[in-house]
Amino acid sequence: MRNPDFRTPPTMTLQVMLAAGSQAVAASTDAVRRALSASTRGAQADLLFFEAWERSPTLGGIQRIRQLRRANPALAAELRAEIERRPQRTAARS
C-alpha cells in the first residue's frame, strides 16, 4: 500500500520523464540553458538533473552531483549563484 504522504523527489520525476522521452522538461536557469545549447544530447540529462538537484537536493543523487560539479566547476558556481538570486517559489497546498 502506498503512503499517502509520499512525494516523489523532483530529481526522480525528472529522471522518469527523461527516460520516457518527454519533451516537457526544460531548464529554468540561464546557466543551464546556455550549457544545454552547447551540449550533446547525452549530456542534456545530466545538466537537467544537476539543475533539479541544486534546487531540491536529495541524498540519492549526491555522488553523481559531485562528479558533475568536478567536471563543470564554472557551471556549478554559476548555477548556485543564479538559484540563490532567484526568489523561492512555494507550491500551493491543497
mmCIF file with all atom_site columns, C-alpha atoms in Angstrom:
data_model
loop_
_atom_site.group_PDB
_atom_site.id
_atom_site.type_symbol
_atom_site.label_atom_id
_atom_site.label_alt_id
_atom_site.label_comp_id
_atom_site.label_asym_id
_atom_site.label_entity_id
_atom_site.label_seq_id
_atom_site.pdbx_PDB_ins_code
_atom_site.Cartn_x
_atom_site.Cartn_y
_atom_site.Cartn_z
_atom_site.occupancy
_atom_site.B_iso_or_equiv
_atom_site.pdbx_formal_charge
_atom_site.auth_seq_id
_atom_site.auth_comp_id
_atom_site.auth_asym_id
_atom_site.auth_atom_id
_atom_site.pdbx_PDB_model_num
ATOM 1  C CA . MET A 1 1  ? 0.000  0.000  0.000   1.00 0.00 ? 1  MET A CA 1
ATOM 2  C CA . ARG A 1 2  ? 1.326  3.420  -0.924  1.00 0.00 ? 2  ARG A CA 1
ATOM 3  C CA . ASN A 1 3  ? 1.850  6.000  1.785   1.00 0.00 ? 3  ASN A CA 1
ATOM 4  C CA . PRO A 1 4  ? -0.465 8.978  1.020   1.00 0.00 ? 4  PRO A CA 1
ATOM 5  C CA . ASP A 1 5  ? 2.204  11.388 2.292   1.00 0.00 ? 5  ASP A CA 1
ATOM 6  C CA . PHE A 1 6  ? 4.808  10.056 -0.130  1.00 0.00 ? 6  PHE A CA 1
ATOM 7  C CA . ARG A 1 7  ? 6.048  12.663 -2.576  1.00 0.00 ? 7  ARG A CA 1
ATOM 8  C CA . THR A 1 8  ? 8.285  11.780 -5.484  1.00 0.00 ? 8  THR A CA 1
ATOM 9  C CA . PRO A 1 9  ? 11.509 13.808 -5.272  1.00 0.00 ? 9  PRO A CA 1
ATOM 10 C CA . PRO A 1 10 ? 11.864 16.266 -8.194  1.00 0.00 ? 10 PRO A CA 1
ATOM 11 C CA . THR A 1 11 ? 15.043 14.549 -9.347  1.00 0.00 ? 11 THR A CA 1
ATOM 12 C CA . MET A 1 12 ? 13.310 11.182 -9.557  1.00 0.00 ? 12 MET A CA 1
ATOM 13 C CA . THR A 1 13 ? 10.446 12.740 -11.534 1.00 0.00 ? 13 THR A CA 1
ATOM 14 C CA . LEU A 1 14 ? 12.969 14.338 -13.876 1.00 0.00 ? 14 LEU A CA 1
ATOM 15 C CA . GLN A 1 15 ? 14.751 11.038 -14.453 1.00 0.00 ? 15 GLN A CA 1
ATOM 16 C CA . VAL A 1 16 ? 11.465 9.262  -15.200 1.00 0.00 ? 16 VAL A CA 1
ATOM 17 C CA . MET A 1 17 ? 10.404 11.988 -17.640 1.00 0.00 ? 17 MET A CA 1
ATOM 18 C CA . LEU A 1 18 ? 13.764 11.881 -19.406 1.00 0.00 ? 18 LEU A CA 1
ATOM 19 C CA . ALA A 1 19 ? 13.649 8.092  -19.601 1.00 0.00 ? 19 ALA A CA 1
ATOM 20 C CA . ALA A 1 20 ? 10.181 8.306  -21.150 1.00 0.00 ? 20 ALA A CA 1
ATOM 21 C CA . GLY A 1 21 ? 11.469 10.768 -23.734 1.00 0.00 ? 21 GLY A CA 1
ATOM 22 C CA . SER A 1 22 ? 9.275  13.597 -22.503 1.00 0.00 ? 22 SER A CA 1
ATOM 23 C CA . GLN A 1 23 ? 9.841  16.965 -24.126 1.00 0.00 ? 23 GLN A CA 1
ATOM 24 C CA . ALA A 1 24 ? 8.201  18.731 -21.148 1.00 0.00 ? 24 ALA A CA 1
ATOM 25 C CA . VAL A 1 25 ? 11.494 19.099 -19.268 1.00 0.00 ? 25 VAL A CA 1
ATOM 26 C CA . ALA A 1 26 ? 13.119 22.486 -19.739 1.00 0.00 ? 26 ALA A CA 1
ATOM 27 C CA . ALA A 1 27 ? 15.895 24.317 -17.951 1.00 0.00 ? 27 ALA A CA 1
ATOM 28 C CA . SER A 1 28 ? 14.734 27.030 -15.601 1.00 0.00 ? 28 SER A CA 1
ATOM 29 C CA . THR A 1 29 ? 18.072 28.808 -15.178 1.00 0.00 ? 29 THR A CA 1
ATOM 30 C CA . ASP A 1 30 ? 20.041 30.797 -17.721 1.00 0.00 ? 30 ASP A CA 1
ATOM 31 C CA . ALA A 1 31 ? 23.234 28.963 -16.739 1.00 0.00 ? 31 ALA A CA 1
ATOM 32 C CA . VAL A 1 32 ? 21.833 25.565 -17.676 1.00 0.00 ? 32 VAL A CA 1
ATOM 33 C CA . ARG A 1 33 ? 20.082 26.902 -20.796 1.00 0.00 ? 33 ARG A CA 1
ATOM 34 C CA . ARG A 1 34 ? 23.453 28.144 -22.065 1.00 0.00 ? 34 ARG A CA 1
ATOM 35 C CA . ALA A 1 35 ? 25.132 24.855 -21.184 1.00 0.00 ? 35 ALA A CA 1
ATOM 36 C CA . LEU A 1 36 ? 22.358 22.886 -22.918 1.00 0.00 ? 36 LEU A CA 1
ATOM 37 C CA . SER A 1 37 ? 22.815 24.828 -26.134 1.00 0.00 ? 37 SER A CA 1
ATOM 38 C CA . ALA A 1 38 ? 26.478 23.779 -26.230 1.00 0.00 ? 38 ALA A CA 1
ATOM 39 C CA . SER A 1 39 ? 25.988 20.189 -25.030 1.00 0.00 ? 39 SER A CA 1
ATOM 40 C CA . THR A 1 40 ? 25.474 16.840 -26.690 1.00 0.00 ? 40 THR A CA 1
ATOM 41 C CA . ARG A 1 41 ? 22.177 15.016 -26.331 1.00 0.00 ? 41 ARG A CA 1
ATOM 42 C CA . GLY A 1 42 ? 23.752 12.603 -23.857 1.00 0.00 ? 42 GLY A CA 1
ATOM 43 C CA . ALA A 1 43 ? 24.874 15.428 -21.576 1.00 0.00 ? 43 ALA A CA 1
ATOM 44 C CA . GLN A 1 44 ? 21.465 17.127 -21.520 1.00 0.00 ? 44 GLN A CA 1
ATOM 45 C CA . ALA A 1 45 ? 20.006 14.691 -18.988 1.00 0.00 ? 45 ALA A CA 1
ATOM 46 C CA . ASP A 1 46 ? 22.976 15.300 -16.678 1.00 0.00 ? 46 ASP A CA 1
ATOM 47 C CA . LEU A 1 47 ? 22.582 19.074 -16.930 1.00 0.00 ? 47 LEU A CA 1
ATOM 48 C CA . LEU A 1 48 ? 18.848 18.959 -16.192 1.00 0.00 ? 48 LEU A CA 1
ATOM 49 C CA . PHE A 1 49 ? 19.460 16.545 -13.310 1.00 0.00 ? 49 PHE A CA 1
ATOM 50 C CA . PHE A 1 50 ? 22.164 18.896 -11.972 1.00 0.00 ? 50 PHE A CA 1
ATOM 51 C CA . GLU A 1 51 ? 19.778 21.866 -12.048 1.00 0.00 ? 51 GLU A CA 1
ATOM 52 C CA . ALA A 1 52 ? 16.916 19.947 -10.414 1.00 0.00 ? 52 ALA A CA 1
ATOM 53 C CA . TRP A 1 53 ? 19.217 18.628 -7.687  1.00 0.00 ? 53 TRP A CA 1
ATOM 54 C CA . GLU A 1 54 ? 20.580 22.099 -6.896  1.00 0.00 ? 54 GLU A CA 1
ATOM 55 C CA . ARG A 1 55 ? 17.003 23.279 -6.380  1.00 0.00 ? 55 ARG A CA 1
ATOM 56 C CA . SER A 1 56 ? 15.974 20.319 -4.231  1.00 0.00 ? 56 SER A CA 1
ATOM 57 C CA . PRO A 1 57 ? 18.939 18.216 -3.012  1.00 0.00 ? 57 PRO A CA 1
ATOM 58 C CA . THR A 1 58 ? 18.444 14.574 -2.071  1.00 0.00 ? 58 THR A CA 1
ATOM 59 C CA . LEU A 1 59 ? 20.915 12.047 -0.707  1.00 0.00 ? 59 LEU A CA 1
ATOM 60 C CA . GLY A 1 60 ? 20.315 9.629  -3.577  1.00 0.00 ? 60 GLY A CA 1
ATOM 61 C CA . GLY A 1 61 ? 21.879 11.847 -6.209  1.00 0.00 ? 61 GLY A CA 1
ATOM 62 C CA . ILE A 1 62 ? 24.820 13.263 -4.303  1.00 0.00 ? 62 ILE A CA 1
ATOM 63 C CA . GLN A 1 63 ? 27.514 11.037 -5.825  1.00 0.00 ? 63 GLN A CA 1
ATOM 64 C CA . ARG A 1 64 ? 26.503 11.938 -9.381  1.00 0.00 ? 64 ARG A CA 1
ATOM 65 C CA . ILE A 1 65 ? 26.261 15.625 -8.463  1.00 0.00 ? 65 ILE A CA 1
ATOM 66 C CA . ARG A 1 66 ? 29.800 15.543 -7.068  1.00 0.00 ? 66 ARG A CA 1
ATOM 67 C CA . GLN A 1 67 ? 31.001 14.120 -10.383 1.00 0.00 ? 67 GLN A CA 1
ATOM 68 C CA . LEU A 1 68 ? 29.126 16.798 -12.337 1.00 0.00 ? 68 LEU A CA 1
ATOM 69 C CA . ARG A 1 69 ? 30.490 19.589 -10.127 1.00 0.00 ? 69 ARG A CA 1
ATOM 70 C CA . ARG A 1 70 ? 34.074 18.345 -10.572 1.00 0.00 ? 70 ARG A CA 1
ATOM 71 C CA . ALA A 1 71 ? 33.618 18.151 -14.336 1.00 0.00 ? 71 ALA A CA 1
ATOM 72 C CA . ASN A 1 72 ? 31.867 21.548 -14.588 1.00 0.00 ? 72 ASN A CA 1
ATOM 73 C CA . PRO A 1 73 ? 33.109 23.839 -11.780 1.00 0.00 ? 73 PRO A CA 1
ATOM 74 C CA . ALA A 1 74 ? 32.224 27.081 -13.591 1.00 0.00 ? 74 ALA A CA 1
ATOM 75 C CA . LEU A 1 75 ? 28.695 25.878 -14.345 1.00 0.00 ? 75 LEU A CA 1
ATOM 76 C CA . ALA A 1 76 ? 28.269 24.697 -10.748 1.00 0.00 ? 76 ALA A CA 1
ATOM 77 C CA . ALA A 1 77 ? 29.228 28.114 -9.382  1.00 0.00 ? 77 ALA A CA 1
ATOM 78 C CA . GLU A 1 78 ? 27.057 29.968 -11.898 1.00 0.00 ? 78 GLU A CA 1
ATOM 79 C CA . LEU A 1 79 ? 24.063 27.701 -11.277 1.00 0.00 ? 79 LEU A CA 1
ATOM 80 C CA . ARG A 1 80 ? 24.285 28.045 -7.498  1.00 0.00 ? 80 ARG A CA 1
ATOM 81 C CA . ALA A 1 81 ? 24.615 31.828 -7.733  1.00 0.00 ? 81 ALA A CA 1
ATOM 82 C CA . GLU A 1 82 ? 21.610 32.094 -10.046 1.00 0.00 ? 82 GLU A CA 1
ATOM 83 C CA . ILE A 1 83 ? 19.418 29.888 -7.863  1.00 0.00 ? 83 ILE A CA 1
ATOM 84 C CA . GLU A 1 84 ? 20.372 31.890 -4.756  1.00 0.00 ? 84 GLU A CA 1
ATOM 85 C CA . ARG A 1 85 ? 19.469 35.170 -6.513  1.00 0.00 ? 85 ARG A CA 1
ATOM 86 C CA . ARG A 1 86 ? 16.006 33.983 -7.538  1.00 0.00 ? 86 ARG A CA 1
ATOM 87 C CA . PRO A 1 87 ? 13.131 34.104 -5.071  1.00 0.00 ? 87 PRO A CA 1
ATOM 88 C CA . GLN A 1 88 ? 11.935 30.712 -3.893  1.00 0.00 ? 88 GLN A CA 1
ATOM 89 C CA . ARG A 1 89 ? 8.612  29.555 -5.307  1.00 0.00 ? 89 ARG A CA 1
ATOM 90 C CA . THR A 1 90 ? 6.210  27.961 -2.892  1.00 0.00 ? 90 THR A CA 1
ATOM 91 C CA . ALA A 1 91 ? 3.767  25.364 -4.109  1.00 0.00 ? 91 ALA A CA 1
ATOM 92 C CA . ALA A 1 92 ? 0.122  25.862 -3.266  1.00 0.00 ? 92 ALA A CA 1
ATOM 93 C CA . ARG A 1 93 ? -1.070 23.192 -0.905  1.00 0.00 ? 93 ARG A CA 1
ATOM 94 C CA . SER A 1 94 ? -4.484 21.650 -1.329  1.00 0.00 ? 94 SER A CA 1
#
